[in-house]
mmCIF file of C-alpha atoms and ligand atoms in Angstrom:
data_model
loop_
_atom_site.group_PDB
_atom_site.id
_atom_site.type_symbol
_atom_site.label_atom_id
_atom_site.label_comp_id
_atom_site.label_asym_id
_atom_site.label_seq_id
_atom_site.Cartn_x
_atom_site.Cartn_y
_atom_site.Cartn_z
ATOM 1 C CA UNK G 1 20.167 19.593 -0.882
ATOM 2 C CA UNK G 2 19.878 19.623 -4.651
ATOM 3 C CA UNK G 3 22.955 18.039 -6.231
ATOM 4 C CA UNK G 4 24.372 18.870 -9.666
ATOM 5 C CA UNK G 5 23.424 16.154 -12.164
ATOM 6 C CA UNK G 6 26.354 14.810 -14.166
ATOM 7 C CA UNK G 7 25.940 15.121 -17.922
ATOM 8 C CA UNK G 8 26.665 12.757 -20.763
ATOM 9 C CA UNK G 9 30.422 12.912 -21.291
ATOM 10 C CA UNK G 10 31.260 12.692 -17.581
ATOM 11 C CA UNK G 11 33.291 9.477 -17.138
ATOM 12 C CA UNK G 12 31.491 8.616 -13.876
ATOM 13 C CA UNK G 13 28.432 7.715 -16.006
ATOM 14 C CA UNK G 14 30.455 5.018 -17.768
ATOM 15 C CA UNK G 15 31.963 3.390 -14.687
ATOM 16 C CA UNK G 16 30.688 0.251 -13.033
ATOM 17 C CA UNK G 17 29.495 1.287 -9.580
ATOM 18 C CA UNK G 18 30.628 -0.523 -6.433
ATOM 19 C CA UNK G 19 28.457 -2.203 -3.817
ATOM 20 C CA UNK G 20 27.297 -0.132 -0.870
ATOM 21 C CA UNK G 21 28.810 -1.662 2.276
ATOM 22 C CA UNK G 22 28.207 1.026 4.875
ATOM 23 C CA UNK G 23 24.654 1.870 5.878
ATOM 24 C CA UNK G 24 25.070 5.090 7.818
ATOM 25 C CA UNK G 25 23.813 8.667 8.023
ATOM 26 C CA UNK G 26 25.933 9.648 5.025
ATOM 27 C CA UNK G 27 24.057 7.093 2.926
ATOM 28 C CA UNK G 28 20.675 8.267 4.258
ATOM 29 C CA UNK G 29 21.586 11.893 3.525
ATOM 30 C CA UNK G 30 22.713 10.972 0.037
ATOM 31 C CA UNK G 31 19.411 9.163 -0.677
ATOM 32 C CA UNK G 32 17.444 12.114 0.656
ATOM 33 C CA UNK G 33 19.443 14.545 -1.528
ATOM 34 C CA UNK G 34 18.957 12.286 -4.538
ATOM 35 C CA UNK G 35 15.165 12.238 -4.019
ATOM 36 C CA UNK G 36 15.148 16.047 -3.747
ATOM 37 C CA UNK G 37 17.326 16.337 -6.869
ATOM 38 C CA UNK G 38 15.087 13.921 -8.804
ATOM 39 C CA UNK G 39 11.963 15.931 -7.940
ATOM 40 C CA UNK G 40 13.672 19.228 -8.751
ATOM 41 C CA UNK G 41 14.564 17.874 -12.203
ATOM 42 C CA UNK G 42 11.059 16.412 -12.744
ATOM 43 C CA UNK G 43 12.555 12.947 -13.077
ATOM 44 C CA UNK G 44 11.118 9.544 -12.177
ATOM 45 C CA UNK G 45 14.455 8.022 -11.219
ATOM 46 C CA UNK G 46 18.039 8.963 -10.375
ATOM 47 C CA UNK G 47 21.086 6.756 -9.849
ATOM 48 C CA UNK G 48 24.075 7.620 -7.632
ATOM 49 C CA UNK G 49 26.555 7.840 -10.559
ATOM 50 C CA UNK G 50 24.382 10.652 -11.949
ATOM 51 C CA UNK G 51 25.356 12.755 -8.957
ATOM 52 C CA UNK G 52 28.981 11.680 -9.240
ATOM 53 C CA UNK G 53 29.094 8.740 -6.841
ATOM 54 C CA UNK G 54 29.923 5.313 -8.265
ATOM 55 C CA UNK G 55 27.755 3.464 -5.730
ATOM 56 C CA UNK G 56 25.083 0.841 -6.357
ATOM 57 C CA UNK G 57 22.076 2.851 -5.293
ATOM 58 C CA UNK G 58 19.171 4.550 -7.032
ATOM 59 C CA UNK G 59 15.915 6.295 -6.186
ATOM 60 C CA UNK G 60 12.783 5.813 -8.266
ATOM 61 C CA UNK G 61 9.129 6.766 -8.291
ATOM 62 C CA UNK G 62 6.426 4.150 -8.651
ATOM 63 C CA UNK G 63 3.611 5.846 -10.525
ATOM 64 C CA UNK G 64 -0.002 4.761 -10.852
ATOM 65 C CA UNK G 65 -1.964 4.721 -14.086
ATOM 66 C CA UNK G 66 -2.725 7.991 -15.856
ATOM 67 C CA UNK G 67 -5.531 9.800 -14.045
ATOM 68 C CA UNK G 68 -8.261 10.730 -16.459
ATOM 69 C CA UNK G 69 -9.815 14.048 -15.597
ATOM 70 C CA UNK G 70 -12.802 14.221 -17.929
ATOM 71 C CA UNK G 71 -12.479 11.116 -20.044
ATOM 72 C CA UNK G 72 -11.001 13.005 -22.975
ATOM 73 C CA UNK G 73 -7.683 11.990 -24.454
ATOM 74 C CA UNK G 74 -5.389 14.890 -23.721
ATOM 75 C CA UNK G 75 -1.631 14.494 -23.569
ATOM 76 C CA UNK G 76 -1.235 17.671 -21.529
ATOM 77 C CA UNK G 77 -3.118 16.124 -18.589
ATOM 78 C CA UNK G 78 -0.959 13.014 -18.640
ATOM 79 C CA UNK G 79 -0.490 13.029 -14.871
ATOM 80 C CA UNK G 80 0.333 9.841 -13.043
ATOM 81 C CA UNK G 81 -0.094 9.784 -9.256
ATOM 82 C CA UNK G 82 2.964 8.834 -7.196
ATOM 83 C CA UNK G 83 2.232 5.560 -5.392
ATOM 84 C CA UNK G 84 5.632 5.245 -3.713
ATOM 85 C CA UNK G 85 9.168 6.612 -3.653
ATOM 86 C CA UNK G 86 11.706 3.800 -3.591
ATOM 87 C CA UNK G 87 15.349 3.744 -2.538
ATOM 88 C CA UNK G 88 17.084 0.624 -3.783
ATOM 89 C CA UNK G 89 20.577 -0.221 -2.533
ATOM 90 C CA UNK G 90 22.650 -2.977 -4.191
ATOM 91 C CA UNK G 91 19.707 -3.909 -6.446
ATOM 92 C CA UNK G 92 19.739 -6.861 -8.780
ATOM 93 C CA UNK G 93 17.112 -8.311 -11.075
ATOM 94 C CA UNK G 94 16.377 -11.908 -10.138
ATOM 95 C CA UNK G 95 13.824 -12.651 -12.851
ATOM 96 C CA UNK G 96 12.281 -10.948 -15.849
ATOM 97 C CA UNK G 97 9.311 -11.647 -18.038
ATOM 98 C CA UNK G 98 7.748 -10.395 -21.262
ATOM 99 C CA UNK G 99 8.579 -7.254 -23.199
ATOM 100 C CA UNK G 100 7.210 -3.730 -23.307
ATOM 101 C CA UNK G 101 7.878 -0.745 -25.545
ATOM 102 C CA UNK G 102 7.931 2.711 -23.968
ATOM 103 C CA UNK G 103 9.603 6.111 -24.281
ATOM 104 C CA UNK G 104 12.963 6.470 -22.570
ATOM 105 C CA UNK G 105 15.047 9.480 -21.629
ATOM 106 C CA UNK G 106 17.620 10.439 -19.020
ATOM 107 C CA UNK G 107 18.311 13.376 -16.694
ATOM 108 C CA UNK G 108 21.987 13.109 -17.692
ATOM 109 C CA UNK G 109 21.055 13.442 -21.374
ATOM 110 C CA UNK G 110 18.544 16.298 -21.094
ATOM 111 C CA UNK G 111 16.187 16.985 -23.974
ATOM 112 C CA UNK G 112 16.850 13.763 -25.856
ATOM 113 C CA UNK G 113 14.720 10.641 -25.773
ATOM 114 C CA UNK G 114 13.490 7.716 -27.814
ATOM 115 C CA UNK G 115 9.834 6.736 -28.228
ATOM 116 C CA UNK G 116 10.192 3.007 -28.568
ATOM 117 C CA UNK G 117 12.640 1.490 -26.102
ATOM 118 C CA UNK G 118 12.132 -2.253 -25.669
ATOM 119 C CA UNK G 119 12.534 -3.487 -22.091
ATOM 120 C CA UNK G 120 11.272 -6.362 -19.958
ATOM 121 C CA UNK G 121 7.591 -6.023 -19.069
ATOM 122 C CA UNK G 122 8.035 -7.179 -15.492
ATOM 123 C CA UNK G 123 11.044 -7.680 -13.259
ATOM 124 C CA UNK G 124 11.678 -9.081 -9.818
ATOM 125 C CA UNK G 125 14.277 -7.055 -7.906
ATOM 126 C CA UNK G 126 16.227 -7.991 -4.814
ATOM 127 C CA UNK G 127 17.715 -4.985 -2.999
ATOM 128 C CA UNK G 128 18.567 -3.548 0.398
ATOM 129 C CA UNK G 129 16.997 -0.590 2.130
ATOM 130 C CA UNK G 130 18.921 2.231 3.831
ATOM 131 C CA UNK G 131 19.370 0.086 6.955
ATOM 132 C CA UNK G 132 20.791 -2.788 4.937
ATOM 133 C CA UNK G 133 17.678 -4.969 5.337
ATOM 134 C CA UNK G 134 16.960 -7.212 2.334
ATOM 135 C CA UNK G 135 13.780 -6.819 0.271
ATOM 136 C CA UNK G 136 12.351 -8.176 -2.892
ATOM 137 C CA UNK G 137 9.593 -6.748 -5.055
ATOM 138 C CA UNK G 138 7.968 -7.352 -8.384
ATOM 139 C CA UNK G 139 7.481 -4.403 -10.731
ATOM 140 C CA UNK G 140 5.518 -4.134 -13.925
ATOM 141 C CA UNK G 141 4.975 -1.666 -16.742
ATOM 142 C CA UNK G 142 6.286 1.854 -16.180
ATOM 143 C CA UNK G 143 7.933 1.103 -12.819
ATOM 144 C CA UNK G 144 9.694 -1.953 -14.273
ATOM 145 C CA UNK G 145 10.934 0.237 -17.122
ATOM 146 C CA UNK G 146 12.314 2.828 -14.680
ATOM 147 C CA UNK G 147 14.056 0.166 -12.578
ATOM 148 C CA UNK G 148 15.810 -1.265 -15.635
ATOM 149 C CA UNK G 149 16.934 2.212 -16.747
ATOM 150 C CA UNK G 150 18.312 3.088 -13.290
ATOM 151 C CA UNK G 151 19.954 -0.288 -12.751
ATOM 152 C CA UNK G 152 21.748 0.134 -16.086
ATOM 153 C CA UNK G 153 23.315 3.343 -14.708
ATOM 154 C CA UNK G 154 25.049 1.242 -12.033
ATOM 155 C CA UNK G 155 26.814 -0.676 -14.807
ATOM 156 C CA UNK G 156 27.746 2.410 -16.829
ATOM 157 C CA UNK G 157 25.016 1.736 -19.411
ATOM 158 C CA UNK G 158 22.997 4.605 -20.921
ATOM 159 C CA UNK G 159 19.576 4.174 -22.507
ATOM 160 C CA UNK G 160 20.655 4.542 -26.123
ATOM 161 C CA UNK G 161 23.157 1.685 -25.618
ATOM 162 C CA UNK G 162 20.086 -0.567 -25.408
ATOM 163 C CA UNK G 163 18.829 0.351 -28.887
ATOM 164 C CA UNK G 164 19.318 -2.064 -31.757
ATOM 165 C CA UNK G 165 22.594 -1.270 -33.560
ATOM 166 C CA UNK G 166 21.122 0.714 -36.467
ATOM 167 C CA UNK G 167 18.741 2.689 -34.233
ATOM 168 C CA UNK G 168 21.638 3.463 -31.874
ATOM 169 C CA UNK G 169 23.757 4.770 -34.742
ATOM 170 C CA UNK G 170 20.827 6.838 -36.020
ATOM 171 C CA UNK G 171 20.274 8.307 -32.549
ATOM 172 C CA UNK G 172 23.959 9.271 -32.179
ATOM 173 C CA UNK G 173 24.034 10.731 -35.689
ATOM 174 C CA UNK G 174 20.757 12.676 -35.365
ATOM 175 C CA UNK G 175 21.796 14.184 -32.017
ATOM 176 C CA UNK G 176 25.494 14.558 -32.740
ATOM 177 C CA UNK G 177 25.631 18.297 -32.004
ATOM 178 C CA UNK G 178 23.500 18.154 -28.816
ATOM 179 C CA UNK G 179 25.628 15.280 -27.503
ATOM 180 C CA UNK G 180 28.866 17.107 -28.346
ATOM 181 C CA UNK G 181 27.523 20.154 -26.525
ATOM 182 C CA UNK G 182 26.717 18.007 -23.442
ATOM 183 C CA UNK G 183 30.230 16.566 -23.522
ATOM 184 C CA UNK G 184 31.655 20.101 -23.529
ATOM 185 C CA UNK G 185 29.407 21.097 -20.620
ATOM 186 C CA UNK G 186 30.354 17.909 -18.738
ATOM 187 C CA UNK G 187 34.048 18.760 -19.182
ATOM 188 C CA UNK G 188 33.463 22.336 -18.032
ATOM 189 C CA UNK G 189 31.661 21.022 -14.916
ATOM 190 C CA UNK G 190 34.606 18.724 -14.152
ATOM 191 C CA UNK G 191 37.056 21.603 -14.550
ATOM 192 C CA UNK G 192 34.940 23.784 -12.266
ATOM 193 C CA UNK G 193 34.838 21.071 -9.574
ATOM 194 C CA UNK G 194 38.622 20.712 -9.721
ATOM 195 C CA UNK G 195 38.979 24.469 -9.276
ATOM 196 C CA UNK G 196 36.781 24.443 -6.156
ATOM 197 C CA UNK G 197 37.637 21.259 -4.259
ATOM 198 C CA UNK G 198 35.304 20.202 -1.479
ATOM 199 C CA UNK G 199 36.652 18.861 1.786
HETATM 200 ZN ZN1 ZN C 1 19.210 7.985 -16.716
#
């Protein structure tokens, strides 16, 4: 089931999410819906708060390097193959190394992005799977970038918060009207949900 993605302005995006303690069918269904929602939105990652649940859980795609079709540089064929789809429950970064600069954007802030977000080049993540079993993996490059973005969502942090102060102010100023519009839409979505309560 495709879930509505919460927009910038929805308070759930600013809350610190709580640990997942129950590993049951509800959790498995949620993860499956989140993967479907992420694909539907053409995203590479989605955290539970983005679908309104303040739980420490995200889904993320691990992509391979850009596949070159004919050796020519062409942005429009910038397709990366999906190597794996990950579900990470109660994730935490246990070590980090180096820095990388890459574009960053967010499904909850549609249409806006930055070209030069600085993040750790590689991270080691400890997490649980949907059965509660512990795992640890090391991620680099794009996948490491995605993990850091999604993990931030669990602490109520949005990508532009990570910009240096002046760049953050410039981003907020440049996109003032789009962000205000998202906040209005987020409020309207909240009002609509209140009008049609689910059991
Ligand atoms: Zn995001």
